[in-house]
Short mmCIF file of C-alpha atoms in Angstrom, two decimals:
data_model
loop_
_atom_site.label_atom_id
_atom_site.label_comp_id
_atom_site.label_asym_id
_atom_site.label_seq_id
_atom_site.Cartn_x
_atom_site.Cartn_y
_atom_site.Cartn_z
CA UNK A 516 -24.83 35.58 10.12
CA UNK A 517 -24.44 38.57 7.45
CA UNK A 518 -27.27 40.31 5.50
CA UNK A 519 -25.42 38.83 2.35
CA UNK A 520 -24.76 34.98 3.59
CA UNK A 521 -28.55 35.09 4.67
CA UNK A 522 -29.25 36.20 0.91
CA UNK A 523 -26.99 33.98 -0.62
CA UNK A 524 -28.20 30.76 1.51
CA UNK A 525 -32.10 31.45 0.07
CA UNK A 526 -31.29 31.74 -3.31
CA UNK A 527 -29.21 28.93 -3.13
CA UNK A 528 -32.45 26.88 -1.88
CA UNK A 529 -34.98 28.71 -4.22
CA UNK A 530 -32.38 27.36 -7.45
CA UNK A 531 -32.18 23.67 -5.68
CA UNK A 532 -35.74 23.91 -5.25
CA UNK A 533 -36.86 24.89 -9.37
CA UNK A 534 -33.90 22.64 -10.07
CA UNK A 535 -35.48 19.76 -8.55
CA UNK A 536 -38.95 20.75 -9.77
CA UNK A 537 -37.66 21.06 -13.76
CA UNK A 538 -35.80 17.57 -13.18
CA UNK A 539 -39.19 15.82 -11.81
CA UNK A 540 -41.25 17.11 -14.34
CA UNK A 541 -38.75 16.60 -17.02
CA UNK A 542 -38.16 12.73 -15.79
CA UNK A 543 -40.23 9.39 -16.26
CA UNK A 544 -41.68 9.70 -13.05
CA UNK A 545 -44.91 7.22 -12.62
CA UNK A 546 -47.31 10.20 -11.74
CA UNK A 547 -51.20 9.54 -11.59
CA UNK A 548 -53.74 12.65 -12.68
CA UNK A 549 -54.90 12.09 -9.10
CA UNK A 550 -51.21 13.47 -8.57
CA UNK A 551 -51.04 16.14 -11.17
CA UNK A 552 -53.69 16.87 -13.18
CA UNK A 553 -53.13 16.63 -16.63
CA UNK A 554 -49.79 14.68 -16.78
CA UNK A 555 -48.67 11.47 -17.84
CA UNK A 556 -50.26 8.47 -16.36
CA UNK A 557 -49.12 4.49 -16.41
CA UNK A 558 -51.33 1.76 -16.03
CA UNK A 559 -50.31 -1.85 -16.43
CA UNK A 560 -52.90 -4.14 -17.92
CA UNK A 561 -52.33 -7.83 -17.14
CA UNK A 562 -54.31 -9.79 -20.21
CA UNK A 563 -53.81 -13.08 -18.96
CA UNK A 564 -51.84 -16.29 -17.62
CA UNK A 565 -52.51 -19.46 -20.37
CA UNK A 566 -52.34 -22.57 -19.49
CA UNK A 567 -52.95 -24.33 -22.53
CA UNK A 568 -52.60 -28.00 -22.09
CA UNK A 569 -54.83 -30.09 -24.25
CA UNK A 570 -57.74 -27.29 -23.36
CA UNK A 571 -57.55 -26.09 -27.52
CA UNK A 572 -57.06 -27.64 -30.81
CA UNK A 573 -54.37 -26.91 -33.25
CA UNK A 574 -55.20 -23.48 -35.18
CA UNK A 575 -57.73 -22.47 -32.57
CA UNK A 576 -56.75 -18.86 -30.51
CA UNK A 577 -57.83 -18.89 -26.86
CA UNK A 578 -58.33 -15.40 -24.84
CA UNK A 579 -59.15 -14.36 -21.31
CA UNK A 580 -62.14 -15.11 -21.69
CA UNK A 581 -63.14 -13.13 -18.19
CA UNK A 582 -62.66 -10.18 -20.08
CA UNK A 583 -65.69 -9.56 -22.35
CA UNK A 584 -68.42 -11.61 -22.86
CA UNK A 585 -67.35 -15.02 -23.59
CA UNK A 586 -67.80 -14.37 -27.74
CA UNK A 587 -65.70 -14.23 -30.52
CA UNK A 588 -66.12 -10.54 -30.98
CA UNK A 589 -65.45 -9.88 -27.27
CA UNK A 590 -63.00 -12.36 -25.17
CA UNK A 591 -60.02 -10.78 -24.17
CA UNK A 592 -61.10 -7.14 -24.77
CA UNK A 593 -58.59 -4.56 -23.69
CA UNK A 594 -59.74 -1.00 -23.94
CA UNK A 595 -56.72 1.31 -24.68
CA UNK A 596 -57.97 4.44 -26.42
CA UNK A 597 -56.98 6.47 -23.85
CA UNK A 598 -53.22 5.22 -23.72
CA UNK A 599 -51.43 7.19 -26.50
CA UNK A 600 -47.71 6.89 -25.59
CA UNK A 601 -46.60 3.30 -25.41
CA UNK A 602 -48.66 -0.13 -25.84
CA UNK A 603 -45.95 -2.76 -24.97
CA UNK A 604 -46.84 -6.73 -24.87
CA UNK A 605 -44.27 -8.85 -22.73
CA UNK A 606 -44.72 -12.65 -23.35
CA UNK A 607 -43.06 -15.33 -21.16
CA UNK A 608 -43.18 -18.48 -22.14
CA UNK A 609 -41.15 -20.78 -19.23
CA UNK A 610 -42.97 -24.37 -19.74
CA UNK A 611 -43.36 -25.10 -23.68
CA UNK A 612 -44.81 -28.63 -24.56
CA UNK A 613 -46.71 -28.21 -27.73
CA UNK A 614 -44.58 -28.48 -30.90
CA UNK A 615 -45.29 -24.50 -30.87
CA UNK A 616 -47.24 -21.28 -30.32
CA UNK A 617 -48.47 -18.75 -31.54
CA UNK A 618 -49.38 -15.31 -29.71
CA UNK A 619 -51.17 -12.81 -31.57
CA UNK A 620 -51.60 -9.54 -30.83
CA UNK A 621 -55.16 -7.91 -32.34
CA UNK A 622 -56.47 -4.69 -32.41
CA UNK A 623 -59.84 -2.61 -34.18
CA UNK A 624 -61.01 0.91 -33.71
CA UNK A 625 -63.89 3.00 -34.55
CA UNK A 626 -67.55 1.12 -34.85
CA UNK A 627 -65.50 -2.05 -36.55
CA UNK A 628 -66.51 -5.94 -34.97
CA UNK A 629 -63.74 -7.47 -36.80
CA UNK A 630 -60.01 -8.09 -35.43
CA UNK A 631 -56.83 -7.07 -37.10
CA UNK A 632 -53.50 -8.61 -36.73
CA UNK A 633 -50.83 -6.60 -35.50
CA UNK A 634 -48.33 -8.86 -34.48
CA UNK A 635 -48.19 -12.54 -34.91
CA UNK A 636 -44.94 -14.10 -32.73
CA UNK A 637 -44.05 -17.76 -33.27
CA UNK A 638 -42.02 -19.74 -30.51
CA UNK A 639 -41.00 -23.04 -30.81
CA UNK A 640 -38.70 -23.50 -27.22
CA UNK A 641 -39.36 -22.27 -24.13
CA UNK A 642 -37.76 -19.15 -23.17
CA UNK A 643 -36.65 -17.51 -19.69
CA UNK A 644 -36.44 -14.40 -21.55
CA UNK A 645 -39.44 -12.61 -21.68
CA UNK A 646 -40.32 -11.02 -25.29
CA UNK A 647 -41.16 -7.52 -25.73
CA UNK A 648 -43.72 -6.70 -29.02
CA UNK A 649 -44.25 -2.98 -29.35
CA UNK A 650 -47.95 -2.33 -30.36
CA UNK A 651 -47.64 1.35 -32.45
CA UNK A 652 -50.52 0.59 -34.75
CA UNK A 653 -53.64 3.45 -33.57
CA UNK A 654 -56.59 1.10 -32.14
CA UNK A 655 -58.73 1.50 -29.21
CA UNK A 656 -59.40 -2.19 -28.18
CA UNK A 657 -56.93 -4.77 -28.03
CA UNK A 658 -56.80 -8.26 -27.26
CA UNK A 659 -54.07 -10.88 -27.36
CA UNK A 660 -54.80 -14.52 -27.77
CA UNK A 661 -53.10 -17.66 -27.65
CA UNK A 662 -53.12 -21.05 -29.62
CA UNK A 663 -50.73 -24.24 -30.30
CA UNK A 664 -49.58 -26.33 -33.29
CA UNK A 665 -48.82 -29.85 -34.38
CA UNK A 666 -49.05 -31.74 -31.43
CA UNK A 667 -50.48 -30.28 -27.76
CA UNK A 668 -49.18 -30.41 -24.80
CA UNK A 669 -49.12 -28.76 -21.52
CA UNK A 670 -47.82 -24.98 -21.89
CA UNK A 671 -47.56 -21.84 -19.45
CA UNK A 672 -47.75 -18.27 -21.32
CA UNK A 673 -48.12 -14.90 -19.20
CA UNK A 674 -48.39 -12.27 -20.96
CA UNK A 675 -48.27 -8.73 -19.84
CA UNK A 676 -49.82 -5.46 -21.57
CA UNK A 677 -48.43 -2.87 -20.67
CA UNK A 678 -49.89 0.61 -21.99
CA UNK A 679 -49.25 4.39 -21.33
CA UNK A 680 -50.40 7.44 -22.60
CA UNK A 681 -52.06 10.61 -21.65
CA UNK A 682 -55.15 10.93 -20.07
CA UNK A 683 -58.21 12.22 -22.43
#
């Protein structure tokens, strides 16, 4: 093999190689700071399953109440301050046999003990199709809780938080 083919062949590699680099850095590649310090991490929070048949009264919210410490201020408790790209909440709701249900997504920052409503979702049929509510609002706790109206019956809800952001 020539001087000049031998050249060519590792410059060829060295351009595949930075190419492939620039791609992988530039993609949405799932990469852990354990990985590469410093980049973009993705962690996927479950909140809970509900099962709320007959277990809550009409305009009462239920939470995972294994997060937290079984209190009003603290059930369901999500911490998410360091997650500053995307805070998604997926909600499936296969088995619906309350009239309806509510999901509300809350959220409160800084020293504050009180809950504010984000997003408030109403469904009224069960759905195969999960839901997707986009969280944007700038909180560092989050919870999502659960609750039925009119007349109760048994009902399956999982809902899925998904949140990613940079490591701080």
């Amino acid at each position: 093999m020539s001087k000049w083919v031998r050249r060519f062949t590792m410059a060829a590699c060295a351009l595949f190689l930075s190419t492939s680099l620039w791609a992988a850095d530039d993609s949405d590649l799932t990469v852990t700071e354990t990985t590469f310090r410093g980049s973009i991490s993705k962690d996927v929070v479950w909140f809970t399953a509900y099962d709320l048949g007959g277990t809550i009264g009409t305009n009462t919210y239920v939470y995972n109440d294994s997060v937290g410490t079984n209190s009003a201020n603290t059930d369901g408790l999500v911490e998410c301050r360091n997650y500053t790209k995307d805070r998604v909440i997926q909600i499936s709701i296969p088995t619906l046999g309350s009239t309806s249900i509510d999901v509300r997504i809350e959220g409160r920052a800084g020293t504050s003990t009180n809950w504010g409503d984000i997003n408030t979702k109403n469904f009224s049929a069960a759905t195969t199709i999960d839901y997707l509510i986009n969280a944007v609002e700038w909180v560092e706790e989050i919870r999502v809780g659960a609750r039925s109206n009119g007349t109760a019956g048994t009902d399956s809800i999982t809902i899925t938080g998904i949140l990613r952001g940079e490591q701080r």
